[in-house]
XYZ file of C-alpha atoms in Angstrom:
778
model
C -16.486 -63.185 8.611
C -14.935 -63.331 5.316
C -16.485 -60.749 3.904
C -15.606 -58.644 6.953
C -12.094 -59.448 6.047
C -12.388 -58.522 2.736
C -14.107 -55.399 3.369
C -11.429 -54.240 5.467
C -8.557 -54.712 3.326
C -10.320 -52.948 0.520
C -10.655 -50.269 3.055
C -6.927 -50.341 3.769
C -5.682 -50.281 0.080
C -8.138 -47.227 -0.694
C -6.309 -45.444 1.984
C -2.957 -46.663 0.827
C -3.785 -45.309 -2.526
C -4.800 -42.128 -1.147
C -1.700 -41.810 0.344
C 0.467 -42.519 -2.367
C -1.689 -40.005 -4.736
C -1.231 -37.477 -1.770
C 2.640 -37.745 -1.592
C 2.699 -37.809 -5.576
C 0.645 -34.386 -5.116
C 2.606 -32.879 -2.768
C 6.136 -33.767 -4.907
C 4.791 -32.179 -7.847
C 3.984 -28.931 -5.892
C 6.969 -29.002 -4.398
C 8.790 -29.162 -7.592
C 6.609 -26.513 -9.197
C 7.229 -22.907 -8.951
C 3.593 -22.030 -7.757
C 3.000 -21.073 -4.222
C -0.344 -22.002 -2.582
C -1.567 -20.310 0.469
C -4.958 -19.640 2.398
C -4.117 -15.967 2.303
C -6.702 -13.907 -0.055
C -3.937 -11.172 -0.809
C -0.395 -10.970 -2.267
C 1.314 -8.190 -0.416
C 4.586 -6.279 -0.834
C 6.145 -3.058 0.365
C 9.077 -0.950 -0.284
C 10.940 1.535 0.636
C 13.556 4.436 -1.235
C 15.972 7.390 -0.534
C 14.435 10.630 -1.941
C 16.260 13.261 0.033
C 17.287 15.171 -2.980
C 19.649 18.566 -3.168
C 20.808 19.455 0.311
C 22.225 22.831 -0.843
C 20.855 25.780 -2.494
C 17.427 24.800 -3.178
C 14.269 26.456 -2.052
C 12.367 24.606 0.065
C 8.587 23.947 -1.046
C 5.766 24.889 1.729
C 6.228 28.135 2.943
C 7.293 30.236 -0.311
C 9.807 31.809 1.787
C 12.642 32.760 -0.784
C 15.315 32.629 1.914
C 14.307 29.417 3.107
C 17.217 27.443 1.250
C 18.370 24.017 1.940
C 21.516 23.625 3.544
C 21.947 20.002 5.198
C 20.043 17.507 6.702
C 18.097 16.622 9.796
C 17.209 13.422 8.725
C 16.648 11.610 5.383
C 13.353 11.551 3.051
C 12.106 8.545 1.608
C 9.089 7.309 -0.916
C 7.524 4.057 0.743
C 5.332 1.697 -0.881
C 2.519 -0.950 -0.560
C 1.109 -2.848 -3.109
C -2.003 -5.217 -2.569
C -3.144 -7.823 -4.933
C -5.548 -10.507 -5.792
C -3.558 -13.503 -6.736
C -5.353 -13.904 -10.272
C -7.466 -10.319 -10.198
C -6.662 -6.525 -9.406
C -3.889 -4.926 -7.537
C -3.204 -1.086 -6.226
C -0.335 0.885 -5.438
C -0.114 3.783 -2.688
C 2.997 5.517 -2.288
C 3.734 7.751 0.724
C 6.201 10.338 -0.180
C 8.388 12.520 2.620
C 7.595 15.691 0.471
C 5.440 18.336 0.886
C 2.948 17.271 -1.638
C 2.458 14.841 -5.022
C 3.197 16.554 -8.232
C 1.307 16.045 -11.447
C 4.729 16.276 -13.925
C 5.955 13.517 -11.460
C 3.384 11.291 -11.296
C 2.900 11.427 -14.940
C 6.721 10.493 -15.346
C 6.211 7.512 -12.815
C 3.338 5.993 -14.724
C 5.201 6.072 -17.978
C 8.490 4.080 -16.497
C 5.893 1.643 -14.973
C 4.188 1.341 -18.229
C 7.600 0.704 -19.981
C 8.420 -2.028 -17.048
C 5.180 -3.851 -16.267
C 2.844 -2.705 -19.309
C -0.758 -2.131 -18.266
C -0.041 -3.738 -14.871
C 0.086 -0.294 -13.016
C -1.764 2.750 -14.660
C -3.048 5.799 -13.367
C -6.483 4.070 -12.130
C -4.634 2.237 -9.765
C -1.458 4.080 -8.232
C -1.593 6.694 -5.827
C 1.228 9.090 -5.057
C 0.712 10.660 -1.733
C 2.483 13.755 -0.119
C 3.248 13.785 3.870
C 2.927 17.590 3.530
C 6.781 18.259 5.243
C 7.436 21.545 4.829
C 11.375 20.861 4.996
C 11.861 19.439 1.891
C 13.937 20.756 -1.510
C 11.136 22.167 -3.785
C 11.254 22.607 -7.814
C 9.510 19.354 -8.781
C 6.239 20.486 -9.463
C 5.298 21.887 -13.074
C 2.997 24.726 -12.412
C 4.591 28.207 -12.225
C 3.078 29.319 -9.028
C 4.673 26.085 -7.143
C 8.180 26.948 -8.291
C 8.672 30.837 -8.482
C 10.580 30.592 -5.097
C 12.374 27.674 -6.224
C 14.012 29.918 -9.158
C 11.942 27.457 -11.478
C 12.022 23.894 -11.824
C 15.014 21.662 -10.290
C 15.858 18.789 -12.007
C 17.815 17.084 -9.224
C 14.772 17.725 -6.864
C 12.166 16.347 -9.785
C 14.639 12.786 -10.858
C 15.308 11.957 -6.883
C 11.735 11.844 -6.384
C 10.877 10.162 -9.671
C 13.606 7.499 -9.399
C 12.587 6.939 -5.560
C 8.847 6.172 -6.611
C 9.676 3.809 -9.199
C 12.620 1.878 -7.268
C 10.206 1.530 -4.039
C 7.248 0.411 -6.379
C 9.974 -2.214 -8.005
C 10.817 -3.435 -4.395
C 6.956 -3.758 -3.490
C 6.386 -5.590 -6.669
C 9.025 -7.918 -6.234
C 8.477 -8.367 -2.430
C 4.868 -9.330 -3.327
C 3.953 -12.672 -1.163
C 1.214 -14.403 0.238
C 0.025 -12.210 3.406
C -3.031 -10.683 5.434
C -3.483 -7.205 6.169
C -5.452 -6.068 9.302
C -7.227 -2.627 9.880
C -7.479 -0.396 13.536
C -8.259 3.063 14.563
C -8.156 4.940 17.494
C -8.261 8.542 19.093
C -5.190 10.632 19.021
C -6.060 13.824 21.189
C -2.577 15.441 21.254
C -0.817 16.087 17.978
C -3.212 18.772 16.007
C -5.057 22.189 16.992
C -7.477 24.013 14.610
C -5.500 26.860 13.344
C -8.334 28.589 11.550
C -11.131 28.194 14.350
C -13.040 31.151 13.563
C -13.873 29.298 9.782
C -14.669 26.791 11.487
C -17.229 28.024 13.548
C -19.024 29.549 10.436
C -19.898 25.719 9.602
C -23.532 25.061 10.723
C -24.013 24.937 14.207
C -25.898 21.484 14.030
C -23.527 20.048 11.896
C -20.689 21.154 14.232
C -22.611 19.415 17.081
C -22.359 16.003 15.630
C -18.386 16.249 16.461
C -16.620 16.503 19.521
C -13.875 18.296 18.282
C -13.170 20.876 15.810
C -10.109 18.801 14.034
C -10.557 15.102 13.280
C -8.786 12.771 16.144
C -9.245 9.487 14.409
C -5.938 7.506 13.231
C -6.091 4.632 10.868
C -3.788 1.771 10.829
C -2.834 -0.816 8.436
C -1.198 -3.665 9.538
C 0.661 -6.170 6.788
C 1.600 -9.531 7.848
C 3.809 -11.987 5.922
C 2.483 -15.599 5.724
C 5.827 -16.875 6.450
C 7.841 -13.609 8.056
C 4.931 -12.086 10.172
C 4.512 -8.584 10.338
C 6.167 -6.410 7.353
C 4.699 -3.055 7.794
C 2.269 -0.470 8.587
C 0.672 2.454 6.881
C -1.533 4.850 8.829
C -3.469 7.944 7.903
C -4.050 10.828 10.345
C -4.637 14.816 10.052
C -2.059 17.093 11.349
C 0.287 19.558 8.979
C 3.846 19.290 8.394
C 4.841 22.818 9.977
C 6.471 21.335 13.169
C 9.696 22.549 11.669
C 9.592 26.288 10.914
C 10.058 28.862 7.853
C 13.165 29.348 8.963
C 14.560 26.036 9.117
C 17.153 24.935 6.357
C 17.757 21.723 7.343
C 15.827 18.952 4.965
C 13.157 16.829 7.054
C 10.472 14.518 7.188
C 9.011 17.070 9.948
C 6.580 14.795 12.738
C 5.378 12.174 9.920
C 8.618 11.312 8.883
C 10.201 11.351 12.401
C 7.269 9.013 13.530
C 8.108 6.586 10.130
C 11.551 6.539 11.259
C 10.820 5.559 14.881
C 8.624 2.984 13.959
C 10.775 1.266 11.694
C 13.607 1.388 14.278
C 11.114 0.083 16.860
C 10.594 -2.820 14.927
C 13.774 -3.496 13.700
C 15.017 -3.301 17.486
C 12.364 -5.800 18.646
C 14.092 -8.726 16.957
C 12.468 -11.141 15.269
C 9.484 -9.433 14.612
C 7.085 -12.124 16.196
C 3.895 -11.026 18.139
C 5.342 -12.305 21.217
C 8.313 -9.828 20.762
C 6.021 -7.194 19.856
C 3.736 -7.317 23.236
C 6.733 -6.127 25.537
C 5.813 -2.430 26.810
C 8.914 -1.399 27.926
C 11.600 1.022 26.596
C 9.522 1.702 23.408
C 11.438 4.674 22.229
C 13.719 4.363 19.352
C 17.560 3.686 20.365
C 19.833 2.114 18.032
C 23.504 1.801 19.728
C 22.558 -0.616 22.344
C 21.472 -3.052 20.047
C 24.338 -2.727 17.707
C 27.121 -2.973 20.359
C 26.308 -6.255 22.300
C 29.704 -6.062 25.174
C 30.344 -2.379 26.194
C 33.995 -1.981 27.400
C 34.204 -1.094 31.165
C 37.756 0.114 31.585
C 37.421 4.123 31.293
C 41.499 4.485 31.755
C 42.194 2.110 28.872
C 39.527 3.669 26.380
C 41.307 7.330 26.997
C 44.508 5.804 25.975
C 42.629 4.116 22.952
C 41.359 6.902 21.866
C 44.289 8.956 22.003
C 45.896 6.740 19.612
C 43.350 7.892 16.827
C 43.765 11.151 16.084
C 42.226 13.209 12.853
C 43.732 11.775 9.530
C 43.510 14.235 6.314
C 40.995 14.002 4.213
C 41.426 10.948 1.692
C 39.824 9.910 -1.558
C 36.826 7.695 -1.334
C 34.607 5.717 -3.521
C 30.995 6.446 -3.760
C 29.655 3.192 -2.755
C 32.123 3.824 0.817
C 29.222 6.171 1.774
C 26.343 3.649 0.981
C 28.196 0.481 2.529
C 28.798 2.480 5.873
C 24.862 3.179 6.435
C 23.664 1.883 9.538
C 20.017 0.214 8.438
C 21.534 -1.079 5.370
C 24.140 -3.199 7.285
C 22.269 -4.576 9.807
C 19.188 -6.250 8.058
C 18.670 -9.668 7.344
C 19.429 -10.208 3.395
C 16.561 -12.561 2.347
C 13.863 -10.962 4.964
C 11.682 -8.143 3.816
C 12.683 -4.913 5.687
C 9.684 -3.570 8.061
C 8.069 -0.212 6.270
C 6.045 2.140 8.160
C 4.513 5.353 6.598
C 2.504 7.821 8.525
C 0.081 9.166 5.339
C -1.431 12.620 5.403
C -5.369 13.379 5.556
C -7.714 16.227 5.745
C -5.088 18.407 7.200
C -5.908 21.999 5.677
C -6.649 23.463 8.987
C -5.038 21.547 11.144
C -1.273 22.508 12.940
C 1.045 20.542 14.863
C 1.748 23.421 17.128
C -0.671 22.623 19.555
C 0.305 25.176 21.944
C -1.588 27.745 20.203
C -0.645 31.356 18.321
C 0.984 33.757 20.284
C 2.515 37.311 19.693
C 5.953 37.642 19.527
C 6.251 41.094 20.849
C 4.083 40.605 23.835
C 3.682 37.184 24.208
C -0.255 37.257 24.226
C -2.342 35.479 22.193
C -2.880 36.665 18.756
C -6.214 38.039 17.871
C -8.827 35.562 16.974
C -10.780 36.342 13.990
C -7.994 37.219 11.779
C -4.523 35.840 13.727
C -2.835 39.120 13.908
C -1.120 41.157 16.576
C -1.708 44.900 16.670
C -2.833 44.725 12.852
C -0.111 42.624 11.670
C 0.280 39.039 10.529
C 4.039 38.990 10.884
C 4.109 38.884 14.561
C 1.426 35.893 14.952
C 3.197 32.228 15.323
C 2.007 29.543 16.451
C 4.020 27.423 19.194
C 4.811 23.627 19.388
C 5.101 21.504 22.443
C 8.716 21.774 22.512
C 8.726 25.442 21.920
C 11.070 27.528 21.581
C 13.185 24.174 19.939
C 11.421 23.162 16.880
C 13.305 20.220 16.635
C 11.789 18.836 20.206
C 8.493 19.774 18.765
C 9.091 17.914 15.697
C 10.300 14.909 17.732
C 7.232 15.095 20.149
C 4.434 15.335 17.646
C 6.313 12.766 15.615
C 6.777 10.814 18.646
C 2.810 10.993 19.772
C 1.743 9.611 16.128
C 4.146 6.735 16.407
C 3.048 5.566 20.121
C -0.084 5.473 19.132
C 0.428 3.772 15.724
C 2.523 1.025 17.831
C -0.539 0.418 20.202
C -3.089 0.315 17.109
C -0.195 -2.043 15.455
C -0.316 -4.461 18.138
C -3.987 -4.636 18.925
C -4.771 -4.901 14.991
C -7.150 -7.991 14.626
C -9.928 -6.691 12.166
C -8.808 -8.650 8.850
C -9.097 -6.955 5.739
C -11.314 -8.985 3.114
C -12.989 -8.890 -0.054
C -12.327 -7.606 -3.455
C -9.778 -5.119 -4.608
C -11.060 -2.751 -6.760
C -10.527 1.198 -7.942
C -11.973 3.828 -9.753
C -10.376 7.097 -11.204
C -11.215 10.128 -13.433
C -9.653 13.478 -14.466
C -11.809 16.294 -13.923
C -11.829 20.089 -15.186
C -12.331 21.858 -12.076
C -12.255 25.180 -13.953
C -15.444 25.480 -15.308
C -17.833 21.970 -13.801
C -21.165 22.027 -13.599
C -22.391 21.281 -9.865
C -25.670 20.471 -8.634
C -26.277 21.766 -5.042
C -29.060 21.501 -2.992
C -30.673 24.863 -1.707
C -33.557 24.669 0.789
C -35.175 21.382 -0.415
C -34.679 22.591 -3.833
C -31.790 22.007 -6.508
C -29.924 24.266 -8.639
C -26.794 24.101 -10.777
C -23.816 26.454 -10.032
C -20.307 26.165 -11.597
C -16.584 26.082 -10.523
C -14.471 28.731 -11.444
C -10.904 28.995 -13.089
C -7.985 28.706 -10.449
C -7.365 32.157 -8.221
C -5.791 32.846 -5.196
C -7.213 35.623 -2.436
C -5.631 38.246 -0.643
C -5.529 36.342 2.524
C -3.323 33.459 0.882
C -0.177 36.103 0.989
C -1.197 36.242 4.787
C 0.321 33.153 5.592
C -1.050 31.211 8.767
C 0.146 31.272 12.341
C 2.320 28.170 11.201
C 4.469 30.587 8.608
C 2.988 34.275 8.909
C 3.136 36.133 5.507
C 4.422 39.531 4.740
C 3.354 43.339 3.981
C 0.121 44.387 5.359
C -1.804 41.408 4.000
C -4.216 39.763 6.765
C -6.764 36.781 6.964
C -10.357 36.989 6.516
C -9.949 39.724 4.036
C -12.802 40.342 2.127
C -12.028 43.058 0.663
C -8.473 43.290 -0.895
C -6.009 46.448 -0.976
C -6.132 48.913 -3.810
C -2.470 48.923 -3.981
C -1.831 45.205 -4.191
C -4.832 45.050 -6.707
C -3.223 47.523 -9.098
C 0.412 45.433 -8.469
C -2.076 42.238 -9.495
C -3.381 43.849 -12.831
C 0.100 44.268 -14.150
C 0.200 40.167 -14.124
C -3.207 39.707 -15.117
C -6.528 41.694 -14.542
C -9.439 39.223 -13.698
C -12.515 39.453 -15.410
C -15.932 40.252 -13.947
C -17.389 36.999 -14.571
C -14.150 35.346 -12.403
C -14.581 38.219 -9.695
C -17.891 37.047 -9.636
C -17.461 33.470 -9.720
C -14.650 33.649 -6.925
C -16.816 36.112 -4.961
C -16.436 36.678 -1.808
C -12.823 36.039 -2.256
C -10.995 38.994 -3.749
C -8.556 38.189 -6.437
C -4.831 38.725 -5.461
C -3.359 36.314 -8.527
C -5.738 35.050 -11.238
C -3.686 31.897 -11.534
C -6.073 30.192 -13.695
C -5.988 32.418 -16.086
C -2.696 33.292 -16.321
C -0.540 31.178 -19.093
C 3.013 32.948 -19.752
C 5.408 31.435 -19.915
C 3.236 28.557 -19.457
C 0.273 27.662 -16.932
C 0.345 28.977 -13.489
C -2.141 26.390 -11.784
C -3.711 23.264 -12.861
C -7.204 23.023 -13.695
C -7.460 19.416 -14.955
C -7.051 17.030 -11.533
C -7.364 13.661 -10.819
C -9.850 11.640 -8.264
C -9.450 8.359 -7.458
C -10.682 5.478 -4.903
C -8.828 2.563 -4.154
C -10.827 -0.502 -2.541
C -9.152 -2.957 -0.603
C -11.546 -5.171 1.067
C -13.610 -3.035 3.564
C -11.013 -0.299 3.362
C -11.671 2.688 0.987
C -8.835 5.352 0.462
C -10.103 8.532 -1.524
C -7.181 9.753 -3.008
C -7.593 14.106 -3.314
C -5.295 16.015 -5.144
C -5.327 19.165 -2.155
C -5.622 19.738 1.520
C -9.325 19.379 2.751
C -10.331 21.123 5.844
C -11.138 19.189 8.789
C -15.200 19.646 7.887
C -14.593 19.588 4.111
C -12.931 16.001 4.856
C -15.825 14.847 7.063
C -18.543 15.971 4.605
C -16.632 14.013 1.576
C -15.883 10.969 3.435
C -19.756 10.879 4.839
C -21.084 11.390 1.474
C -18.948 8.274 -0.132
C -19.751 6.251 3.234
C -23.239 6.616 2.052
C -23.211 5.645 -1.293
C -21.397 2.773 -0.117
C -23.702 1.634 2.244
C -26.534 2.047 -0.096
C -26.078 -1.266 -1.593
C -27.648 -3.680 -0.185
C -25.544 -6.545 -1.601
C -22.412 -5.141 0.238
C -20.787 -7.465 2.270
C -19.467 -5.461 4.977
C -21.289 -4.315 7.979
C -18.595 -1.740 9.101
C -16.705 0.107 6.116
C -13.500 2.489 6.722
C -13.234 5.424 4.618
C -9.817 7.528 4.604
C -8.874 10.363 3.074
C -5.146 10.433 1.313
C -4.400 14.271 1.069
C -2.057 15.948 -1.209
C -2.104 12.723 -3.882
C -1.397 12.723 -7.509
C -1.003 16.094 -8.162
C -1.602 19.347 -6.191
C -4.055 22.456 -6.369
C -4.285 23.615 -2.881
C -7.038 23.632 -0.115
C -10.434 22.661 -0.384
C -12.740 24.290 2.487
C -16.465 23.967 3.303
C -19.066 26.632 1.505
C -19.313 28.326 4.768
C -15.415 28.714 5.554
C -14.806 30.149 2.328
C -17.241 33.074 3.224
C -14.697 33.677 5.825
C -11.882 33.821 3.881
C -9.033 32.759 6.068
C -6.222 31.720 4.559
C -7.442 28.325 3.514
C -10.460 29.492 1.906
C -8.135 32.201 -0.025
C -6.554 29.556 -0.915
C -9.384 27.293 -2.108
C -8.341 27.607 -6.106
C -11.817 26.942 -7.522
C -14.277 28.739 -6.051
C -16.847 28.444 -3.172
C -18.635 25.201 -4.802
C -15.267 23.526 -4.822
C -16.372 21.130 -2.154
C -19.609 20.514 -3.642
C -17.744 19.385 -7.061
C -15.366 16.937 -5.162
C -18.130 15.279 -3.482
C -20.519 15.277 -6.546
C -17.572 13.423 -8.585
C -16.378 11.242 -5.824
C -20.162 9.779 -5.618
C -20.151 9.106 -9.197
C -16.740 6.956 -8.695
C -18.194 5.271 -5.607
C -21.466 4.494 -7.557
C -19.729 3.077 -10.316
C -17.397 1.279 -8.162
C -20.264 -0.985 -6.231
C -22.198 -1.156 -9.531
C -19.037 -2.460 -11.013
C -19.531 0.116 -14.263
C -16.388 1.589 -15.763
C -16.056 5.410 -15.801
C -15.058 7.971 -18.176
C -11.623 8.767 -17.812
C -11.758 12.654 -18.229
C -9.607 14.784 -20.123
C -5.699 14.438 -19.828
C -3.943 16.588 -17.812
C -0.600 18.380 -19.714
C 2.786 17.475 -19.737
C 4.493 20.676 -19.413
C 8.173 19.178 -18.802
C 9.426 20.572 -21.928
C 8.525 23.919 -20.953
C 10.217 24.331 -17.737
C 12.626 26.982 -17.126
C 15.460 26.463 -14.628
C 17.233 29.463 -12.958
C 19.140 27.820 -10.214
C 22.908 28.028 -11.092
C 24.786 25.059 -11.486
C 27.741 23.922 -9.238
C 31.164 25.227 -11.121
C 33.780 24.153 -8.985
C 34.661 23.303 -5.086
C 38.104 24.556 -3.299
C 39.779 24.101 -0.433
C 42.300 26.981 0.797
C 46.215 25.959 0.062
C 47.568 22.813 2.130
C 43.999 22.188 2.820
C 42.140 18.521 1.602
C 38.974 17.907 1.276
C 37.394 16.080 4.140
C 40.418 17.622 6.719
C 38.898 18.460 10.147
C 39.188 22.226 10.656
C 37.641 22.002 13.826
C 38.145 18.754 15.766
C 37.130 17.428 19.274
C 39.493 18.621 21.616
C 42.261 15.773 22.467
C 41.040 13.352 25.080
C 37.578 14.345 25.061
C 34.810 12.433 27.204
C 30.907 13.307 26.657
C 28.286 11.994 28.018
C 24.459 11.417 26.865
C 22.787 14.434 26.398
C 26.175 16.113 25.291
C 26.553 17.705 21.879
C 29.913 16.628 19.978
C 30.619 18.869 17.024
C 33.168 18.468 14.416
C 33.913 20.894 10.980
C 35.025 19.524 8.164
C 36.200 21.217 4.762
C 33.739 20.126 2.323
C 31.885 20.564 -1.004
C 28.529 21.252 -2.452
C 26.281 18.421 -1.487
C 24.673 18.889 -4.618
C 27.388 17.187 -6.347
C 26.265 13.817 -5.389
C 23.116 13.427 -3.155
C 24.469 9.889 -1.444
C 20.937 8.661 -2.543
C 21.007 5.675 0.065
C 24.407 6.807 1.436
C 25.034 9.393 4.521
C 26.986 12.693 4.476
C 27.438 12.057 8.286
C 28.545 8.872 10.400
C 28.908 8.357 13.882
C 31.409 5.296 14.270
C 31.842 3.000 17.739
C 35.562 1.143 17.987
C 34.859 -2.573 19.015
C 37.934 -5.023 18.840
C 39.792 -2.983 16.364
C 36.923 -2.528 13.935
C 35.082 0.655 13.406
C 31.355 -0.282 13.323
C 28.741 2.103 11.889
C 26.319 3.427 14.655
C 24.812 6.272 13.586
C 24.450 7.972 10.282
C 22.697 11.226 8.771
C 18.907 9.373 8.378
C 19.279 9.579 12.431
C 17.279 12.052 14.838
C 20.283 12.709 16.917
C 22.950 13.184 14.085
C 22.668 16.448 12.083
C 24.724 17.488 8.895
C 25.104 21.002 8.363
C 26.266 23.012 5.001
C 27.622 26.275 4.878
C 29.961 28.496 2.332
C 31.266 31.922 3.234
C 29.334 33.890 0.333
C 26.890 32.562 -2.570
C 29.951 32.952 -4.890
C 32.907 30.956 -2.871
C 34.119 27.698 -4.161
C 34.905 26.943 -0.606
C 32.325 25.180 1.877
C 32.257 23.377 5.180
C 30.475 20.633 6.688
C 29.361 20.523 10.285
C 28.359 17.303 12.162
C 26.194 17.717 15.162
C 25.822 14.605 17.591
C 23.617 14.801 20.041
C 24.184 11.887 22.172
C 21.075 9.899 22.693
C 20.237 8.023 26.360
C 21.613 4.819 26.636
C 24.409 5.151 24.640
C 27.282 2.426 25.292
C 30.438 3.548 26.965
C 32.824 3.308 24.643
C 35.192 5.099 21.825
C 33.658 7.014 18.994
C 34.768 9.108 16.384
C 32.615 10.920 13.132
C 33.142 10.667 9.652
C 31.924 12.921 6.907
C 31.555 11.678 3.219
C 31.313 14.165 0.213
C 31.835 14.726 -3.373
C 33.816 17.765 -4.553
C 33.462 19.105 -8.411
C 36.677 19.844 -10.342
C 36.982 22.896 -12.720
C 36.240 20.569 -15.877
C 33.378 18.838 -14.328
C 34.820 15.913 -12.902
C 33.148 14.308 -9.709
C 35.284 12.924 -7.075
C 34.507 11.646 -3.878
C 36.206 11.996 -0.438
C 35.871 11.210 3.074
C 37.306 12.588 6.237
C 37.682 11.279 10.036
C 36.987 13.346 13.693
C 40.036 12.399 16.273
C 38.669 9.728 18.419
C 36.788 10.240 21.951
C 34.913 8.816 24.482
C 31.751 8.328 25.732
C 31.150 7.407 29.325
């Protein structure tokens, strides 16, 4: 009995001591700055405005000299995620609402990151990828071929992208917190069709029989979840071109992928807390803003009319730059200490994939275009593809964006496969102008070479998304004597180059054109980022559907060959147009057909084999833990750039008119309803005076209890900012703001505002603002 009591006393003392020590350790942890979590990763996301100059700058993508910016459809952004092991490796992926990545942009971003973070972020673990919108400002690449139509290098385009990438990475870095990542995959059937099916059909029948479709329908999504805040973002990869907006559009736009990102970010923010329960609702999935911003609409119509009549258009007045930023809708209502939700829709192997899913038709007859050459009566200029909203390209952009957004929401809500395992990466530079490649040929192997870059005749024919001009045709493997004569005035290709590029007839021998500096790249980056069982293949170009499939399969075969590999199922995605740009990559068989994509495959028929060979080396090094040779460094040509774009000299208005005055106001006592267009025109100034980065040129405000509340800005799909001048040399200009009233807008009093910046005769820049008269939405 005595022994038992003594034993229980010792147990109680030991238990008390344990509780004391536990309490002591907890107090130490609470007082320290160290955060302990069961999460395997630190996760951070960031986003920043990269919209660029909304006037006078040629758009990158269609190479149409007449297509210059003159306003904003909705803003462009750089979005980044960082995934880090608490005491190990980390990777950065940046998705740009831009046509493609740029080698000089990547070089300068890495220089800034090195100055700020040392060797934490380098070319090895940072990937910068473009969504391939054809509606963004050009002039930010360093090679001559890609900046001819933009009148050379455009410093504003370059600076805003470099700044935006750096700032979104800084935000992601500062948001690093313990979190988890989930992956999900699904099929999206109605957002892309093959625009060069005759080339695809030249691939071996046995290979084609392995696939149900002639484009990739798979979309892969990553879901990022913060341990404290819950879901904080998603990045997805899906292959379809950014050509819903046509070659005649002049409004800056993120096209279908930028639209999908905007839709999903708004959808999430409008769901409230962002918890899994609040995300489970299926109702009202399309984005709506105003109903969330304004909780109690007014219902006395006559009183609203009288109230609106008391707010007539005031004269334009001076403003501060920060006034534009402070009125941004998405900056005003976000919880300050909570990370914003960031959603990116990334590009993949989109080389032959068009979002214009209705097909290609002749504009003169309405009949389908000729199959093999995409011509109408022998002319490529008459063959255009049609989006699902035809003939409204804005509607086509919305529909294709919405389809990607809706599928991403489904994948996001159902994502339950957790990413686990190592963070790792491999990167190398390769000279694709003269690379030896070992290929198999009927059971035997032989060594072939890639070629210096060259463009074929079919390149000038364009595609059904944006036809070329003159008498060029796709699938031209002969060339034209007249254009060969013109070509030779620039550079006559050598016999060796002609033989190497066969059967491509060379139109521009860009790889051997060096005046005033390099016309095309030769040293290109390749990269693999590993996040557990997910592998991202960063490629510096546009791979066609089958080319992408071959590359993915080859890398997956290498990864799966490792018996010690810990994952049964691995996910391999291609991130197209990443780190730099070198146009297209087709299969060997597609190259023989010389459709647009084959003619734009710079380095000859064995380009894909070269990529596969070099990526297999990276994959082998990754699973073995071995380093790779860095390869030759690409050139920094920033100091050689030439710019012929005239600067803004001075802005002016007619006598007695102020900047910001409404020259075409809404009629007095106006009433509008959902679906109506409200248009106001203001006396304005050139948008290049101030890009209004993280601000807005256009704003719709709602009157609530005597205060004007921001409701929509120029980052909204329903509000368009259009800028124009009477002629190129005029100092006078106007801003037209068009608001198509969305469904579900509350009854109330509204007005439209314009923000701008004028340039004086001696170079000073001063900001101004103007307002329309108030009107009623009933």
